[in-house]
Amino acid sequence: MAFGNGYHHCTGAVLARMRTELLIGTLLERLPGLWREVPADRVARRRRTMIRGPRTLSCAW
Ligand code: HEM
């Protein structure tokens, strides 16, 4: 994850990192067997926009 840099560095970066940490921690605590169903090279990705990453991420537990 990236938050930009210089004058326009994200002012919510600290909050966003804290929330992400809490989210992932809680998710793994509640669903310890969580795993990605699709192999990494078959995950559909969003490539053309400023925000990149998986389009969907199918998981199971
Ligand atoms: C995962 C969550 C987030 C990501 C990935 C993210 C990402 C970014 C990025 C890349 C920029 C720079 C854009 C540029 O270069 O023009 C930015 C700017 C900004 N972000 Fe975030 N952001 C997140 C969450 C938040 C939150 C939670 C807040 C507020 C509570 C926030 C407030 C802002 C503001 C106000 C700017 C503009 C800063 C400026 O131009 O001076 N963001 N963010």
Short mmCIF file of N, CA, C and O and ligand atoms in Angstrom, two decimals:
data_model
loop_
_atom_site.label_atom_id
_atom_site.label_comp_id
_atom_site.label_asym_id
_atom_site.label_seq_id
_atom_site.Cartn_x
_atom_site.Cartn_y
_atom_site.Cartn_z
N MET A 1 0.84 -1.18 0.00
CA MET A 1 0.00 0.00 0.00
C MET A 1 0.89 1.25 0.00
O MET A 1 1.94 1.27 0.62
N ALA A 2 0.46 2.28 -0.72
CA ALA A 2 1.27 3.49 -0.80
C ALA A 2 0.41 4.71 -0.46
O ALA A 2 -0.80 4.72 -0.70
N PHE A 3 1.03 5.72 0.10
CA PHE A 3 0.29 6.90 0.54
C PHE A 3 0.81 8.19 -0.08
O PHE A 3 0.59 9.26 0.46
N GLY A 4 1.51 8.08 -1.20
CA GLY A 4 2.02 9.27 -1.85
C GLY A 4 3.25 9.81 -1.13
O GLY A 4 3.75 9.20 -0.18
N ASN A 5 3.74 10.96 -1.58
CA ASN A 5 4.90 11.55 -0.89
C ASN A 5 4.95 13.05 -1.09
O ASN A 5 4.16 13.62 -1.83
N GLY A 6 5.86 13.68 -0.40
CA GLY A 6 6.02 15.13 -0.52
C GLY A 6 4.80 15.88 0.01
O GLY A 6 4.14 15.43 0.93
N TYR A 7 4.50 17.03 -0.61
CA TYR A 7 3.42 17.89 -0.15
C TYR A 7 2.08 17.18 -0.07
O TYR A 7 1.24 17.51 0.76
N HIS A 8 1.86 16.23 -0.96
CA HIS A 8 0.56 15.58 -1.02
C HIS A 8 0.53 14.22 -0.32
O HIS A 8 -0.39 13.43 -0.55
N HIS A 9 1.52 13.97 0.53
CA HIS A 9 1.49 12.71 1.28
C HIS A 9 0.18 12.63 2.05
O HIS A 9 -0.29 13.61 2.63
N CYS A 10 -0.41 11.45 2.04
CA CYS A 10 -1.73 11.23 2.64
C CYS A 10 -1.76 11.63 4.12
O CYS A 10 -1.02 11.10 4.93
N THR A 11 -2.68 12.54 4.45
CA THR A 11 -2.78 12.98 5.86
C THR A 11 -3.47 11.91 6.71
O THR A 11 -3.42 11.98 7.93
N GLY A 12 -4.10 10.94 6.07
CA GLY A 12 -4.80 9.88 6.82
C GLY A 12 -3.98 8.60 6.91
O GLY A 12 -4.49 7.57 7.34
N ALA A 13 -2.69 8.67 6.52
CA ALA A 13 -1.87 7.45 6.45
C ALA A 13 -1.76 6.72 7.79
O ALA A 13 -1.89 5.50 7.85
N VAL A 14 -1.57 7.47 8.89
CA VAL A 14 -1.42 6.83 10.20
C VAL A 14 -2.72 6.11 10.56
O VAL A 14 -2.72 4.94 10.97
N LEU A 15 -3.84 6.81 10.37
CA LEU A 15 -5.15 6.22 10.67
C LEU A 15 -5.39 4.99 9.78
O LEU A 15 -5.82 3.94 10.26
N ALA A 16 -5.10 5.13 8.48
CA ALA A 16 -5.32 4.03 7.54
C ALA A 16 -4.48 2.80 7.92
O ALA A 16 -4.97 1.67 7.87
N ARG A 17 -3.21 3.03 8.32
CA ARG A 17 -2.35 1.89 8.71
C ARG A 17 -2.88 1.22 9.98
O ARG A 17 -2.91 0.00 10.08
N MET A 18 -3.33 2.03 10.95
CA MET A 18 -3.87 1.48 12.20
C MET A 18 -5.11 0.64 11.92
O MET A 18 -5.28 -0.46 12.45
N ARG A 19 -5.98 1.17 11.06
CA ARG A 19 -7.23 0.46 10.75
C ARG A 19 -6.94 -0.83 9.98
O ARG A 19 -7.59 -1.84 10.20
N THR A 20 -5.98 -0.78 9.07
CA THR A 20 -5.63 -1.96 8.29
C THR A 20 -5.06 -3.05 9.20
O THR A 20 -5.41 -4.23 9.09
N GLU A 21 -4.18 -2.62 10.14
CA GLU A 21 -3.58 -3.56 11.08
C GLU A 21 -4.67 -4.22 11.93
O GLU A 21 -4.66 -5.43 12.13
N LEU A 22 -5.60 -3.41 12.41
CA LEU A 22 -6.71 -3.91 13.23
C LEU A 22 -7.58 -4.87 12.42
O LEU A 22 -7.94 -5.96 12.89
N LEU A 23 -7.87 -4.49 11.19
CA LEU A 23 -8.72 -5.30 10.31
C LEU A 23 -8.08 -6.67 10.05
O LEU A 23 -8.71 -7.71 10.26
N ILE A 24 -6.83 -6.67 9.63
CA ILE A 24 -6.17 -7.93 9.29
C ILE A 24 -5.96 -8.78 10.54
O ILE A 24 -6.19 -9.99 10.52
N GLY A 25 -5.58 -8.14 11.65
CA GLY A 25 -5.40 -8.86 12.91
C GLY A 25 -6.68 -9.55 13.34
O GLY A 25 -6.69 -10.74 13.69
N THR A 26 -7.80 -8.82 13.31
CA THR A 26 -9.09 -9.36 13.73
C THR A 26 -9.53 -10.48 12.80
O THR A 26 -10.01 -11.53 13.25
N LEU A 27 -9.33 -10.27 11.50
CA LEU A 27 -9.71 -11.27 10.50
C LEU A 27 -8.96 -12.58 10.73
O LEU A 27 -9.56 -13.66 10.76
N LEU A 28 -7.65 -12.51 10.94
CA LEU A 28 -6.85 -13.72 11.14
C LEU A 28 -7.14 -14.38 12.48
O LEU A 28 -7.05 -15.60 12.62
N GLU A 29 -7.52 -13.56 13.47
CA GLU A 29 -7.87 -14.10 14.79
C GLU A 29 -9.19 -14.88 14.69
O GLU A 29 -9.32 -15.97 15.23
N ARG A 30 -10.16 -14.31 13.98
CA ARG A 30 -11.49 -14.95 13.87
C ARG A 30 -11.51 -16.09 12.87
O ARG A 30 -12.29 -17.02 13.00
N LEU A 31 -10.71 -15.98 11.81
CA LEU A 31 -10.70 -17.01 10.77
C LEU A 31 -9.26 -17.49 10.57
O LEU A 31 -8.62 -17.17 9.57
N PRO A 32 -8.72 -18.24 11.54
CA PRO A 32 -7.31 -18.61 11.47
C PRO A 32 -6.93 -19.43 10.23
O PRO A 32 -5.77 -19.42 9.83
N GLY A 33 -7.90 -20.11 9.62
CA GLY A 33 -7.57 -20.93 8.45
C GLY A 33 -7.71 -20.19 7.14
O GLY A 33 -7.71 -20.80 6.07
N LEU A 34 -7.84 -18.86 7.21
CA LEU A 34 -8.09 -18.07 6.00
C LEU A 34 -6.98 -18.24 4.97
O LEU A 34 -5.80 -18.15 5.29
N TRP A 35 -7.35 -18.47 3.72
CA TRP A 35 -6.35 -18.61 2.66
C TRP A 35 -6.93 -18.13 1.33
O TRP A 35 -8.14 -18.09 1.14
N ARG A 36 -6.03 -17.74 0.42
CA ARG A 36 -6.44 -17.28 -0.91
C ARG A 36 -6.78 -18.48 -1.76
O ARG A 36 -5.98 -19.39 -1.91
N GLU A 37 -7.99 -18.47 -2.34
CA GLU A 37 -8.43 -19.63 -3.13
C GLU A 37 -7.77 -19.73 -4.50
O GLU A 37 -7.60 -20.81 -5.03
N VAL A 38 -7.45 -18.57 -5.08
CA VAL A 38 -6.94 -18.52 -6.45
C VAL A 38 -5.42 -18.33 -6.42
O VAL A 38 -4.92 -17.53 -5.64
N PRO A 39 -4.66 -19.05 -7.28
CA PRO A 39 -3.21 -18.83 -7.32
C PRO A 39 -2.89 -17.36 -7.65
O PRO A 39 -3.64 -16.74 -8.42
N ALA A 40 -1.80 -16.84 -7.10
CA ALA A 40 -1.46 -15.42 -7.24
C ALA A 40 -1.46 -14.96 -8.70
O ALA A 40 -1.92 -13.86 -9.02
N ASP A 41 -0.96 -15.80 -9.62
CA ASP A 41 -0.87 -15.38 -11.02
C ASP A 41 -2.23 -15.40 -11.74
O ASP A 41 -2.33 -14.99 -12.88
N ARG A 42 -3.27 -15.86 -11.04
CA ARG A 42 -4.60 -15.86 -11.66
C ARG A 42 -5.56 -14.85 -11.02
O ARG A 42 -6.73 -14.80 -11.36
N VAL A 43 -5.05 -14.07 -10.11
CA VAL A 43 -5.88 -13.05 -9.46
C VAL A 43 -6.06 -11.89 -10.45
O VAL A 43 -5.07 -11.33 -10.93
N ALA A 44 -7.31 -11.55 -10.75
CA ALA A 44 -7.59 -10.43 -11.68
C ALA A 44 -7.18 -9.13 -11.01
O ALA A 44 -7.55 -8.87 -9.86
N ARG A 45 -6.38 -8.31 -11.73
CA ARG A 45 -5.87 -7.08 -11.13
C ARG A 45 -6.37 -5.84 -11.84
O ARG A 45 -6.62 -5.85 -13.04
N ARG A 46 -6.52 -4.79 -11.08
CA ARG A 46 -6.89 -3.48 -11.61
C ARG A 46 -5.57 -2.79 -11.94
O ARG A 46 -4.74 -2.59 -11.07
N ARG A 47 -5.33 -2.46 -13.22
CA ARG A 47 -4.02 -1.95 -13.60
C ARG A 47 -3.99 -0.51 -14.11
O ARG A 47 -2.98 0.15 -14.01
N ARG A 48 -5.09 -0.04 -14.65
CA ARG A 48 -5.01 1.25 -15.33
C ARG A 48 -5.31 2.46 -14.45
O ARG A 48 -5.07 3.58 -14.85
N THR A 49 -5.86 2.24 -13.31
CA THR A 49 -6.25 3.38 -12.48
C THR A 49 -5.12 3.77 -11.54
O THR A 49 -4.12 3.08 -11.43
N MET A 50 -5.27 4.87 -10.85
CA MET A 50 -4.28 5.31 -9.88
C MET A 50 -4.24 4.32 -8.71
O MET A 50 -3.20 4.08 -8.12
N ILE A 51 -5.39 3.77 -8.39
CA ILE A 51 -5.45 2.77 -7.32
C ILE A 51 -5.36 1.39 -7.95
O ILE A 51 -6.24 0.98 -8.70
N ARG A 52 -4.27 0.70 -7.67
CA ARG A 52 -4.04 -0.62 -8.25
C ARG A 52 -4.22 -1.69 -7.21
O ARG A 52 -4.20 -1.41 -6.02
N GLY A 53 -4.34 -2.93 -7.68
CA GLY A 53 -4.44 -4.05 -6.75
C GLY A 53 -5.41 -5.07 -7.28
O GLY A 53 -5.90 -4.95 -8.41
N PRO A 54 -5.72 -6.09 -6.49
CA PRO A 54 -6.62 -7.13 -6.94
C PRO A 54 -8.02 -6.56 -7.17
O PRO A 54 -8.47 -5.73 -6.39
N ARG A 55 -8.65 -7.00 -8.26
CA ARG A 55 -10.03 -6.60 -8.53
C ARG A 55 -10.95 -7.30 -7.53
O ARG A 55 -11.84 -6.70 -6.96
N THR A 56 -10.71 -8.57 -7.35
CA THR A 56 -11.41 -9.35 -6.32
C THR A 56 -10.39 -10.32 -5.74
O THR A 56 -9.39 -10.62 -6.39
N LEU A 57 -10.62 -10.77 -4.52
CA LEU A 57 -9.69 -11.71 -3.91
C LEU A 57 -10.52 -12.78 -3.20
O LEU A 57 -11.01 -12.58 -2.09
N SER A 58 -10.71 -13.88 -3.92
CA SER A 58 -11.54 -14.95 -3.41
C SER A 58 -10.80 -15.73 -2.32
O SER A 58 -9.70 -16.22 -2.54
N CYS A 59 -11.42 -15.81 -1.13
CA CYS A 59 -10.78 -16.49 0.01
C CYS A 59 -11.69 -17.57 0.58
O CYS A 59 -12.89 -17.57 0.34
N ALA A 60 -11.12 -18.47 1.34
CA ALA A 60 -11.89 -19.51 2.01
C ALA A 60 -11.27 -19.75 3.38
O ALA A 60 -10.17 -19.30 3.65
N TRP A 61 -11.99 -20.45 4.26
CA TRP A 61 -11.45 -20.80 5.57
C TRP A 61 -12.06 -22.07 6.10
O TRP A 61 -13.01 -22.55 5.53
C1 HEM B 1 -5.94 2.66 2.77
C2 HEM B 1 -6.33 3.92 2.86
C3 HEM B 1 -5.69 5.07 2.14
C4 HEM B 1 -4.85 5.10 1.06
C5 HEM B 1 -4.28 3.91 0.28
C6 HEM B 1 -4.58 6.49 0.78
C7 HEM B 1 -3.76 6.94 -0.25
C8 HEM B 1 -3.49 8.27 -0.51
C9 HEM B 1 -2.57 8.75 -1.53
C10 HEM B 1 -1.76 7.85 -2.49
C11 HEM B 1 -2.57 10.10 -1.49
C12 HEM B 1 -1.72 11.06 -2.37
C13 HEM B 1 -2.49 11.50 -3.59
C14 HEM B 1 -1.65 12.42 -4.46
O1 HEM B 1 -0.43 12.22 -4.60
O2 HEM B 1 -2.23 13.36 -5.02
C15 HEM B 1 -3.50 10.50 -0.45
C16 HEM B 1 -3.80 11.80 -0.12
C17 HEM B 1 -4.68 12.18 0.87
N1 HEM B 1 -5.31 11.35 1.76
FE1 HEM B 1 -5.26 9.32 1.75
N2 HEM B 1 -5.26 7.29 1.67
C18 HEM B 1 -5.95 6.46 2.54
C19 HEM B 1 -6.72 6.83 3.61
C20 HEM B 1 -6.98 8.12 3.99
C21 HEM B 1 -7.76 8.51 5.15
C22 HEM B 1 -8.38 7.52 6.14
C23 HEM B 1 -7.81 9.88 5.16
C24 HEM B 1 -8.48 10.81 6.10
C25 HEM B 1 -9.01 10.46 7.26
C26 HEM B 1 -7.05 10.34 4.00
C27 HEM B 1 -6.87 11.66 3.66
C28 HEM B 1 -6.09 12.12 2.62
C29 HEM B 1 -5.93 13.51 2.24
C30 HEM B 1 -6.64 14.71 2.90
C31 HEM B 1 -5.05 13.56 1.16
C32 HEM B 1 -4.56 14.82 0.39
C33 HEM B 1 -3.27 15.31 0.99
C34 HEM B 1 -2.76 16.52 0.21
O3 HEM B 1 -2.91 16.56 -1.02
O4 HEM B 1 -2.21 17.42 0.84
N3 HEM B 1 -6.57 9.25 3.33
N4 HEM B 1 -4.03 9.36 0.13
#
